[in-house]
């Protein structure tokens, strides 16, 4: 095996490891937020249960109904918040899927090196970069395996990403 | 993701028909009367969402049905591909249930 194959393979593996670490880090805030929402929902449910065992005084009943309505609205908001946060899993799976494909390509390149070896490794890197879905992921890859030319569009990607997330556009 | 969209729609009173991938969705569309709205992911096994949109638009009874694409893809190129395939709208995840329901209320008559 040529010396540069080891370097390229080592870079590919190291870059993949950092992408996996980033994927886990990016998922962490959503998981924590989900945990907090579930806890809030549990508290809300406990309060509702307590309301159900209250006395039959009409004033108490009226107050209980208002509190009940308020708690139900809060629970509804917590459910909707949970739906937003749970979508981190989708992004995590996609990110890891792209890294997995990259590693498959690297393994294939090591087993069956093609002519124009350096181009083949760059091809793998650029396909992965194109598929990554956040600017942080792309910047990390660029830091681990610098691209051959200067990447002009990083700033634009960052703007696109932050502007687009959660957006709905009707054609 | 399908579960989360289903929970959101059912909470607003919609009847929801689900398919596990694009191929199953297309089979359902061919066998049954048109629904009022289709929401599809892009990355699915067996048939991706953009191919599903393209195939649905070829069915006479789906030519006028709103087709929303739900995706992590924020790139302009991918969005244009979806639009060219016949998508009605492009929703970038994570979607907000309130905004999604408001959009659906606008496009479903």
PDB file of C-alpha atoms in Angstrom:
ATOM      1  CA  UNK A   1       0.000   0.000   0.000  1.00  0.00           C
ATOM      2  CA  UNK A   2       1.340   3.452  -0.858  1.00  0.00           C
ATOM      3  CA  UNK A   3       2.185   5.833   1.986  1.00  0.00           C
ATOM      4  CA  UNK A   4      -0.528   8.320   1.019  1.00  0.00           C
ATOM      5  CA  UNK A   5      -3.195   5.586   1.278  1.00  0.00           C
ATOM      6  CA  UNK A   6      -2.468   5.310   5.001  1.00  0.00           C
ATOM      7  CA  UNK A   7      -2.639   9.079   5.454  1.00  0.00           C
ATOM      8  CA  UNK A   8      -5.856   9.349   3.460  1.00  0.00           C
ATOM      9  CA  UNK A   9      -7.396   6.420   5.310  1.00  0.00           C
ATOM     10  CA  UNK A  10      -6.318   7.811   8.683  1.00  0.00           C
ATOM     11  CA  UNK A  11      -7.780  11.209   7.799  1.00  0.00           C
ATOM     12  CA  UNK A  12     -11.029   9.603   6.659  1.00  0.00           C
ATOM     13  CA  UNK A  13     -11.358   7.632   9.873  1.00  0.00           C
ATOM     14  CA  UNK A  14     -10.467  10.576  12.111  1.00  0.00           C
ATOM     15  CA  UNK A  15     -12.896  12.839  10.251  1.00  0.00           C
ATOM     16  CA  UNK A  16     -15.644  10.222  10.619  1.00  0.00           C
ATOM     17  CA  UNK A  17     -15.030   9.906  14.350  1.00  0.00           C
ATOM     18  CA  UNK A  18     -15.317  13.662  14.834  1.00  0.00           C
ATOM     19  CA  UNK A  19     -18.534  13.750  12.782  1.00  0.00           C
ATOM     20  CA  UNK A  20     -20.020  11.035  14.995  1.00  0.00           C
ATOM     21  CA  UNK A  21     -18.992  12.962  18.125  1.00  0.00           C
ATOM     22  CA  UNK A  22     -20.551  16.110  16.674  1.00  0.00           C
ATOM     23  CA  UNK A  23     -23.754  14.226  15.854  1.00  0.00           C
ATOM     24  CA  UNK A  24     -24.088  13.149  19.475  1.00  0.00           C
ATOM     25  CA  UNK A  25     -23.285  16.680  20.749  1.00  0.00           C
ATOM     26  CA  UNK A  26     -25.818  18.280  18.387  1.00  0.00           C
ATOM     27  CA  UNK A  27     -28.507  15.907  19.639  1.00  0.00           C
ATOM     28  CA  UNK A  28     -27.855  16.640  23.313  1.00  0.00           C
ATOM     29  CA  UNK A  29     -29.787  19.949  23.719  1.00  0.00           C
ATOM     30  CA  UNK A  30     -32.890  18.441  22.112  1.00  0.00           C
ATOM     31  CA  UNK A  31     -32.719  15.390  24.361  1.00  0.00           C
ATOM     32  CA  UNK A  32     -32.383  17.609  27.448  1.00  0.00           C
ATOM     33  CA  UNK A  33     -35.271  19.784  26.334  1.00  0.00           C
ATOM     34  CA  UNK A  34     -37.387  16.698  25.680  1.00  0.00           C
ATOM     35  CA  UNK A  35     -36.595  15.454  29.166  1.00  0.00           C
ATOM     36  CA  UNK A  36     -37.667  18.771  30.664  1.00  0.00           C
ATOM     37  CA  UNK A  37     -40.908  18.764  28.649  1.00  0.00           C
ATOM     38  CA  UNK A  38     -41.760  15.226  29.702  1.00  0.00           C
ATOM     39  CA  UNK A  39     -41.092  16.160  33.313  1.00  0.00           C
ATOM     40  CA  UNK A  40     -43.353  19.206  32.968  1.00  0.00           C
ATOM     41  CA  UNK A  41     -46.063  17.020  31.446  1.00  0.00           C
ATOM     42  CA  UNK A  42     -45.781  14.576  34.341  1.00  0.00           C
ATOM     43  CA  UNK A  43     -46.178  17.440  36.832  1.00  0.00           C
ATOM     44  CA  UNK A  44     -49.173  18.729  34.897  1.00  0.00           C
ATOM     45  CA  UNK A  45     -50.797  15.304  34.895  1.00  0.00           C
ATOM     46  CA  UNK A  46     -50.243  14.949  38.644  1.00  0.00           C
ATOM     47  CA  UNK A  47     -51.941  18.306  39.193  1.00  0.00           C
ATOM     48  CA  UNK A  48     -54.859  17.246  37.032  1.00  0.00           C
ATOM     49  CA  UNK A  49     -55.164  14.049  39.009  1.00  0.00           C
ATOM     50  CA  UNK A  50     -55.216  16.070  42.251  1.00  0.00           C
ATOM     51  CA  UNK A  51     -57.959  18.318  40.837  1.00  0.00           C
ATOM     52  CA  UNK A  52     -60.066  15.270  40.100  1.00  0.00           C
ATOM     53  CA  UNK A  53     -60.051  14.248  43.765  1.00  0.00           C
ATOM     54  CA  UNK A  54     -61.099  17.732  45.049  1.00  0.00           C
ATOM     55  CA  UNK A  55     -64.298  18.529  46.969  1.00  0.00           C
ATOM     56  CA  UNK A  56     -67.740  19.228  45.498  1.00  0.00           C
ATOM     57  CA  UNK A  57     -68.110  22.869  46.663  1.00  0.00           C
ATOM     58  CA  UNK A  58     -69.288  24.914  43.647  1.00  0.00           C
ATOM     59  CA  UNK A  59     -66.722  27.681  44.175  1.00  0.00           C
ATOM     60  CA  UNK A  60     -63.972  25.101  44.382  1.00  0.00           C
ATOM     61  CA  UNK A  61     -65.387  23.395  41.263  1.00  0.00           C
ATOM     62  CA  UNK A  62     -65.347  26.653  39.294  1.00  0.00           C
ATOM     63  CA  UNK A  63     -61.777  27.382  40.319  1.00  0.00           C
ATOM     64  CA  UNK A  64     -60.799  23.798  39.532  1.00  0.00           C
ATOM     65  CA  UNK A  65     -62.311  24.064  36.050  1.00  0.00           C
ATOM     66  CA  UNK A  66     -60.250  27.192  35.313  1.00  0.00           C
ATOM     67  CA  UNK A  67     -57.095  25.550  36.603  1.00  0.00           C
ATOM     68  CA  UNK A  68     -57.946  22.397  34.642  1.00  0.00           C
ATOM     69  CA  UNK A  69     -58.322  24.366  31.411  1.00  0.00           C
ATOM     70  CA  UNK A  70     -55.063  26.150  32.056  1.00  0.00           C
ATOM     71  CA  UNK A  71     -53.240  22.896  32.761  1.00  0.00           C
ATOM     72  CA  UNK A  72     -54.662  21.284  29.621  1.00  0.00           C
ATOM     73  CA  UNK A  73     -53.457  24.190  27.498  1.00  0.00           C
ATOM     74  CA  UNK A  74     -50.025  23.907  29.067  1.00  0.00           C
ATOM     75  CA  UNK A  75     -49.941  20.162  28.418  1.00  0.00           C
ATOM     76  CA  UNK A  76     -50.908  20.741  24.810  1.00  0.00           C
ATOM     77  CA  UNK A  77     -48.028  23.185  24.453  1.00  0.00           C
ATOM     78  CA  UNK A  78     -45.631  20.700  26.037  1.00  0.00           C
ATOM     79  CA  UNK A  79     -46.751  17.990  23.592  1.00  0.00           C
ATOM     80  CA  UNK A  80     -46.158  20.339  20.643  1.00  0.00           C
ATOM     81  CA  UNK A  81     -42.765  21.330  22.049  1.00  0.00           C
ATOM     82  CA  UNK A  82     -41.879  17.653  22.387  1.00  0.00           C
ATOM     83  CA  UNK A  83     -42.794  17.080  18.748  1.00  0.00           C
ATOM     84  CA  UNK A  84     -40.363  19.793  17.690  1.00  0.00           C
ATOM     85  CA  UNK A  85     -37.540  18.485  19.888  1.00  0.00           C
ATOM     86  CA  UNK A  86     -38.017  14.825  18.938  1.00  0.00           C
ATOM     87  CA  UNK A  87     -37.167  15.680  15.349  1.00  0.00           C
ATOM     88  CA  UNK A  88     -33.502  15.775  16.370  1.00  0.00           C
ATOM     89  CA  UNK A  89     -33.516  12.000  15.942  1.00  0.00           C
ATOM     90  CA  UNK A  90     -34.261  12.324  12.242  1.00  0.00           C
ATOM     91  CA  UNK A  91     -31.290  14.639  11.726  1.00  0.00           C
ATOM     92  CA  UNK A  92     -29.037  12.390  13.830  1.00  0.00           C
ATOM     93  CA  UNK A  93     -29.924   9.306  11.778  1.00  0.00           C
ATOM     94  CA  UNK A  94     -29.325  11.134   8.509  1.00  0.00           C
ATOM     95  CA  UNK A  95     -25.991  12.504   9.662  1.00  0.00           C
ATOM     96  CA  UNK A  96     -24.779   9.093  10.810  1.00  0.00           C
ATOM     97  CA  UNK A  97     -26.063   7.503   7.595  1.00  0.00           C
ATOM     98  CA  UNK A  98     -23.930   9.892   5.524  1.00  0.00           C
ATOM     99  CA  UNK A  99     -20.880   9.187   7.694  1.00  0.00           C
ATOM    100  CA  UNK A 100     -21.543   5.453   7.315  1.00  0.00           C
ATOM    101  CA  UNK A 101     -21.635   5.805   3.517  1.00  0.00           C
ATOM    102  CA  UNK A 102     -18.369   7.714   3.644  1.00  0.00           C
ATOM    103  CA  UNK A 103     -16.718   4.947   5.661  1.00  0.00           C
ATOM    104  CA  UNK A 104     -18.073   2.349   3.199  1.00  0.00           C
ATOM    105  CA  UNK A 105     -16.476   4.319   0.375  1.00  0.00           C
ATOM    106  CA  UNK A 106     -13.212   4.545   2.298  1.00  0.00           C
ATOM    107  CA  UNK A 107     -13.209   0.805   2.914  1.00  0.00           C
ATOM    108  CA  UNK A 108     -13.883   0.180  -0.785  1.00  0.00           C
ATOM    109  CA  UNK A 109     -11.051   2.518  -1.749  1.00  0.00           C
ATOM    110  CA  UNK A 110      -8.647   0.685   0.569  1.00  0.00           C
ATOM    111  CA  UNK A 111      -9.644  -2.747  -0.749  1.00  0.00           C
ATOM    112  CA  UNK A 112      -9.785  -1.742  -4.409  1.00  0.00           C
ATOM    113  CA  UNK A 113      -7.672   1.344  -4.927  1.00  0.00           C
ATOM    114  CA  UNK A 114      -8.516   3.055  -8.171  1.00  0.00           C
ATOM    115  CA  UNK A 115      -6.267   4.924 -10.576  1.00  0.00           C
ATOM    116  CA  UNK A 116      -6.035   8.586  -9.569  1.00  0.00           C
ATOM    117  CA  UNK A 117      -6.055   7.648  -5.894  1.00  0.00           C
ATOM    118  CA  UNK A 118      -5.918  11.209  -4.556  1.00  0.00           C
ATOM    119  CA  UNK A 119      -8.919  12.152  -6.712  1.00  0.00           C
ATOM    120  CA  UNK A 120     -10.850   9.170  -5.347  1.00  0.00           C
ATOM    121  CA  UNK A 121     -10.323  10.268  -1.739  1.00  0.00           C
ATOM    122  CA  UNK A 122     -11.231  13.851  -2.602  1.00  0.00           C
ATOM    123  CA  UNK A 123     -14.348  12.531  -4.362  1.00  0.00           C
ATOM    124  CA  UNK A 124     -15.425  10.724  -1.198  1.00  0.00           C
ATOM    125  CA  UNK A 125     -14.787  13.811   0.909  1.00  0.00           C
ATOM    126  CA  UNK A 126     -16.713  16.130  -1.385  1.00  0.00           C
ATOM    127  CA  UNK A 127     -19.733  13.782  -1.571  1.00  0.00           C
ATOM    128  CA  UNK A 128     -19.873  13.644   2.217  1.00  0.00           C
ATOM    129  CA  UNK A 129     -19.530  17.429   2.444  1.00  0.00           C
ATOM    130  CA  UNK A 130     -22.384  17.907   0.003  1.00  0.00           C
ATOM    131  CA  UNK A 131     -24.633  15.641   2.067  1.00  0.00           C
ATOM    132  CA  UNK A 132     -23.866  17.139   5.490  1.00  0.00           C
ATOM    133  CA  UNK A 133     -26.820  19.150   6.735  1.00  0.00           C
ATOM    134  CA  UNK A 134     -25.393  21.804   9.051  1.00  0.00           C
ATOM    135  CA  UNK A 135     -22.657  24.361   8.661  1.00  0.00           C
ATOM    136  CA  UNK A 136     -20.977  23.065  11.847  1.00  0.00           C
ATOM    137  CA  UNK A 137     -20.707  19.620  10.260  1.00  0.00           C
ATOM    138  CA  UNK A 138     -19.191  21.034   7.063  1.00  0.00           C
ATOM    139  CA  UNK A 139     -16.732  23.269   8.941  1.00  0.00           C
ATOM    140  CA  UNK A 140     -15.598  20.330  11.077  1.00  0.00           C
ATOM    141  CA  UNK A 141     -14.989  18.205   7.986  1.00  0.00           C
ATOM    142  CA  UNK A 142     -13.056  21.049   6.347  1.00  0.00           C
ATOM    143  CA  UNK A 143     -10.930  21.347   9.487  1.00  0.00           C
ATOM    144  CA  UNK A 144     -10.158  17.611   9.555  1.00  0.00           C
ATOM    145  CA  UNK A 145      -9.652  17.237   5.794  1.00  0.00           C
ATOM    146  CA  UNK A 146      -9.006  20.628   4.217  1.00  0.00           C
ATOM    147  CA  UNK A 147     -10.553  20.894   0.765  1.00  0.00           C
ATOM    148  CA  UNK A 148      -8.151  21.360  -2.172  1.00  0.00           C
ATOM    149  CA  UNK A 149      -9.544  24.777  -3.088  1.00  0.00           C
ATOM    150  CA  UNK A 150     -10.913  27.683  -1.048  1.00  0.00           C
ATOM    151  CA  UNK A 151     -14.564  27.185  -0.087  1.00  0.00           C
ATOM    152  CA  UNK A 152     -16.336  30.498  -0.794  1.00  0.00           C
ATOM    153  CA  UNK A 153     -19.857  29.541   0.185  1.00  0.00           C
ATOM    154  CA  UNK A 154     -19.527  28.633   3.884  1.00  0.00           C
ATOM    155  CA  UNK A 155     -21.048  31.920   5.020  1.00  0.00           C
ATOM    156  CA  UNK A 156     -23.917  31.504   2.578  1.00  0.00           C
ATOM    157  CA  UNK A 157     -24.566  27.969   3.818  1.00  0.00           C
ATOM    158  CA  UNK A 158     -24.741  29.258   7.389  1.00  0.00           C
ATOM    159  CA  UNK A 159     -27.324  31.857   6.408  1.00  0.00           C
ATOM    160  CA  UNK A 160     -29.308  29.312   4.356  1.00  0.00           C
ATOM    161  CA  UNK A 161     -29.303  26.821   7.213  1.00  0.00           C
ATOM    162  CA  UNK A 162     -30.451  29.183   9.965  1.00  0.00           C
ATOM    163  CA  UNK A 163     -32.998  30.896   7.784  1.00  0.00           C
ATOM    164  CA  UNK A 164     -34.409  27.632   6.459  1.00  0.00           C
ATOM    165  CA  UNK A 165     -34.749  25.496   9.577  1.00  0.00           C
ATOM    166  CA  UNK A 166     -38.445  25.287  10.526  1.00  0.00           C
ATOM    167  CA  UNK A 167     -39.488  27.253   7.448  1.00  0.00           C
ATOM    168  CA  UNK A 168     -42.522  26.451   5.339  1.00  0.00           C
ATOM    169  CA  UNK A 169     -42.627  27.662   1.751  1.00  0.00           C
ATOM    170  CA  UNK A 170     -45.615  27.218  -0.547  1.00  0.00           C
ATOM    171  CA  UNK A 171     -44.810  27.169  -4.263  1.00  0.00           C
TER     172      UNK A 171
ATOM    173  CA  UNK B   1     -41.341  11.416  12.039  1.00  0.00           C
ATOM    174  CA  UNK B   2     -44.508   9.854  10.604  1.00  0.00           C
ATOM    175  CA  UNK B   3     -45.781   9.403  14.145  1.00  0.00           C
ATOM    176  CA  UNK B   4     -45.133  13.053  15.039  1.00  0.00           C
ATOM    177  CA  UNK B   5     -46.928  14.329  11.944  1.00  0.00           C
ATOM    178  CA  UNK B   6     -49.797  11.943  12.683  1.00  0.00           C
ATOM    179  CA  UNK B   7     -50.089  13.175  16.289  1.00  0.00           C
ATOM    180  CA  UNK B   8     -50.093  16.771  15.069  1.00  0.00           C
ATOM    181  CA  UNK B   9     -52.781  16.198  12.441  1.00  0.00           C
ATOM    182  CA  UNK B  10     -55.024  14.047  14.626  1.00  0.00           C
ATOM    183  CA  UNK B  11     -54.862  16.628  17.429  1.00  0.00           C
ATOM    184  CA  UNK B  12     -56.471  19.065  14.981  1.00  0.00           C
ATOM    185  CA  UNK B  13     -59.195  16.604  14.022  1.00  0.00           C
ATOM    186  CA  UNK B  14     -57.829  15.326  10.698  1.00  0.00           C
ATOM    187  CA  UNK B  15     -58.235  11.712   9.636  1.00  0.00           C
ATOM    188  CA  UNK B  16     -54.804  10.335   8.831  1.00  0.00           C
ATOM    189  CA  UNK B  17     -53.829   7.537   6.460  1.00  0.00           C
ATOM    190  CA  UNK B  18     -50.199   6.437   6.887  1.00  0.00           C
ATOM    191  CA  UNK B  19     -47.688   4.627   4.681  1.00  0.00           C
ATOM    192  CA  UNK B  20     -44.257   3.455   5.792  1.00  0.00           C
ATOM    193  CA  UNK B  21     -42.458   4.473   2.606  1.00  0.00           C
ATOM    194  CA  UNK B  22     -42.979   6.029  -0.812  1.00  0.00           C
ATOM    195  CA  UNK B  23     -43.799   2.749  -2.533  1.00  0.00           C
ATOM    196  CA  UNK B  24     -46.552   1.900  -0.055  1.00  0.00           C
ATOM    197  CA  UNK B  25     -47.912   5.451  -0.325  1.00  0.00           C
ATOM    198  CA  UNK B  26     -48.082   5.178  -4.107  1.00  0.00           C
ATOM    199  CA  UNK B  27     -49.875   1.826  -3.895  1.00  0.00           C
ATOM    200  CA  UNK B  28     -52.423   3.318  -1.505  1.00  0.00           C
ATOM    201  CA  UNK B  29     -52.902   6.306  -3.807  1.00  0.00           C
ATOM    202  CA  UNK B  30     -53.525   4.037  -6.802  1.00  0.00           C
ATOM    203  CA  UNK B  31     -56.012   1.837  -4.963  1.00  0.00           C
ATOM    204  CA  UNK B  32     -58.072   4.458  -3.158  1.00  0.00           C
ATOM    205  CA  UNK B  33     -59.857   7.734  -3.777  1.00  0.00           C
ATOM    206  CA  UNK B  34     -57.641  10.803  -3.502  1.00  0.00           C
ATOM    207  CA  UNK B  35     -56.962  12.252  -0.083  1.00  0.00           C
ATOM    208  CA  UNK B  36     -57.147  15.984   0.625  1.00  0.00           C
ATOM    209  CA  UNK B  37     -53.431  16.386   1.332  1.00  0.00           C
ATOM    210  CA  UNK B  38     -50.221  14.372   1.133  1.00  0.00           C
ATOM    211  CA  UNK B  39     -47.282  15.046   3.462  1.00  0.00           C
ATOM    212  CA  UNK B  40     -44.123  13.156   2.582  1.00  0.00           C
ATOM    213  CA  UNK B  41     -40.550  12.977   3.853  1.00  0.00           C
ATOM    214  CA  UNK B  42     -37.748  13.037   1.282  1.00  0.00           C
ATOM    215  CA  UNK B  43     -35.447  10.349   2.660  1.00  0.00           C
ATOM    216  CA  UNK B  44     -37.422   7.113   2.721  1.00  0.00           C
ATOM    217  CA  UNK B  45     -36.575   3.514   1.859  1.00  0.00           C
ATOM    218  CA  UNK B  46     -37.804   1.967  -1.423  1.00  0.00           C
ATOM    219  CA  UNK B  47     -38.950   5.268  -2.931  1.00  0.00           C
ATOM    220  CA  UNK B  48     -37.826   8.764  -1.948  1.00  0.00           C
ATOM    221  CA  UNK B  49     -40.264  11.623  -1.453  1.00  0.00           C
ATOM    222  CA  UNK B  50     -39.467  13.535  -4.627  1.00  0.00           C
ATOM    223  CA  UNK B  51     -39.996  10.446  -6.759  1.00  0.00           C
ATOM    224  CA  UNK B  52     -43.278   9.875  -4.913  1.00  0.00           C
ATOM    225  CA  UNK B  53     -44.388  13.427  -5.701  1.00  0.00           C
ATOM    226  CA  UNK B  54     -43.537  12.940  -9.359  1.00  0.00           C
ATOM    227  CA  UNK B  55     -45.429   9.617  -9.492  1.00  0.00           C
ATOM    228  CA  UNK B  56     -48.471  11.030  -7.690  1.00  0.00           C
ATOM    229  CA  UNK B  57     -48.704  13.914 -10.156  1.00  0.00           C
ATOM    230  CA  UNK B  58     -49.061  11.361 -12.951  1.00  0.00           C
ATOM    231  CA  UNK B  59     -52.208   9.945 -11.345  1.00  0.00           C
ATOM    232  CA  UNK B  60     -55.284  11.778 -12.707  1.00  0.00           C
ATOM    233  CA  UNK B  61     -57.000  11.927  -9.318  1.00  0.00           C
ATOM    234  CA  UNK B  62     -53.877  13.400  -7.666  1.00  0.00           C
ATOM    235  CA  UNK B  63     -53.182  16.217 -10.109  1.00  0.00           C
ATOM    236  CA  UNK B  64     -54.865  18.810  -7.902  1.00  0.00           C
ATOM    237  CA  UNK B  65     -54.038  17.395  -4.457  1.00  0.00           C
ATOM    238  CA  UNK B  66     -51.656  19.512  -2.355  1.00  0.00           C
ATOM    239  CA  UNK B  67     -48.362  17.657  -1.803  1.00  0.00           C
ATOM    240  CA  UNK B  68     -46.169  18.949   1.038  1.00  0.00           C
ATOM    241  CA  UNK B  69     -42.565  17.790   1.320  1.00  0.00           C
ATOM    242  CA  UNK B  70     -41.118  17.559   4.837  1.00  0.00           C
ATOM    243  CA  UNK B  71     -37.334  17.468   4.848  1.00  0.00           C
ATOM    244  CA  UNK B  72     -34.018  18.314   6.503  1.00  0.00           C
ATOM    245  CA  UNK B  73     -32.785  19.508   3.098  1.00  0.00           C
ATOM    246  CA  UNK B  74     -32.381  23.276   3.163  1.00  0.00           C
ATOM    247  CA  UNK B  75     -30.533  23.552  -0.147  1.00  0.00           C
ATOM    248  CA  UNK B  76     -32.115  25.635  -2.885  1.00  0.00           C
ATOM    249  CA  UNK B  77     -31.281  22.973  -5.483  1.00  0.00           C
ATOM    250  CA  UNK B  78     -33.192  20.257  -3.636  1.00  0.00           C
ATOM    251  CA  UNK B  79     -36.148  22.571  -3.111  1.00  0.00           C
ATOM    252  CA  UNK B  80     -36.249  23.399  -6.817  1.00  0.00           C
ATOM    253  CA  UNK B  81     -36.110  19.687  -7.580  1.00  0.00           C
ATOM    254  CA  UNK B  82     -39.140  19.179  -5.364  1.00  0.00           C
ATOM    255  CA  UNK B  83     -40.968  22.062  -6.977  1.00  0.00           C
ATOM    256  CA  UNK B  84     -40.202  20.748 -10.464  1.00  0.00           C
ATOM    257  CA  UNK B  85     -41.517  17.329  -9.448  1.00  0.00           C
ATOM    258  CA  UNK B  86     -44.838  18.937  -8.531  1.00  0.00           C
ATOM    259  CA  UNK B  87     -44.622  19.632  -4.802  1.00  0.00           C
ATOM    260  CA  UNK B  88     -46.997  22.236  -3.413  1.00  0.00           C
ATOM    261  CA  UNK B  89     -44.754  23.260  -0.548  1.00  0.00           C
ATOM    262  CA  UNK B  90     -41.450  22.655   1.206  1.00  0.00           C
ATOM    263  CA  UNK B  91     -41.276  22.267   5.012  1.00  0.00           C
ATOM    264  CA  UNK B  92     -37.812  22.235   6.560  1.00  0.00           C
ATOM    265  CA  UNK B  93     -37.503  20.251   9.782  1.00  0.00           C
ATOM    266  CA  UNK B  94     -37.843  20.672  12.667  1.00  0.00           C
ATOM    267  CA  UNK B  95     -41.419  21.697  11.890  1.00  0.00           C
ATOM    268  CA  UNK B  96     -43.560  23.547  14.371  1.00  0.00           C
ATOM    269  CA  UNK B  97     -46.969  21.841  14.797  1.00  0.00           C
ATOM    270  CA  UNK B  98     -48.733  25.218  14.997  1.00  0.00           C
ATOM    271  CA  UNK B  99     -47.199  26.511  11.758  1.00  0.00           C
ATOM    272  CA  UNK B 100     -47.791  23.245   9.950  1.00  0.00           C
ATOM    273  CA  UNK B 101     -51.458  23.205  10.942  1.00  0.00           C
ATOM    274  CA  UNK B 102     -51.874  26.855   9.915  1.00  0.00           C
ATOM    275  CA  UNK B 103     -50.336  26.071   6.516  1.00  0.00           C
ATOM    276  CA  UNK B 104     -52.552  23.034   6.044  1.00  0.00           C
ATOM    277  CA  UNK B 105     -55.641  25.083   6.924  1.00  0.00           C
ATOM    278  CA  UNK B 106     -54.685  27.492   4.125  1.00  0.00           C
ATOM    279  CA  UNK B 107     -54.141  24.927   1.409  1.00  0.00           C
ATOM    280  CA  UNK B 108     -56.786  22.316   2.146  1.00  0.00           C
ATOM    281  CA  UNK B 109     -60.266  23.399   1.114  1.00  0.00           C
TER     282      UNK B 109
END
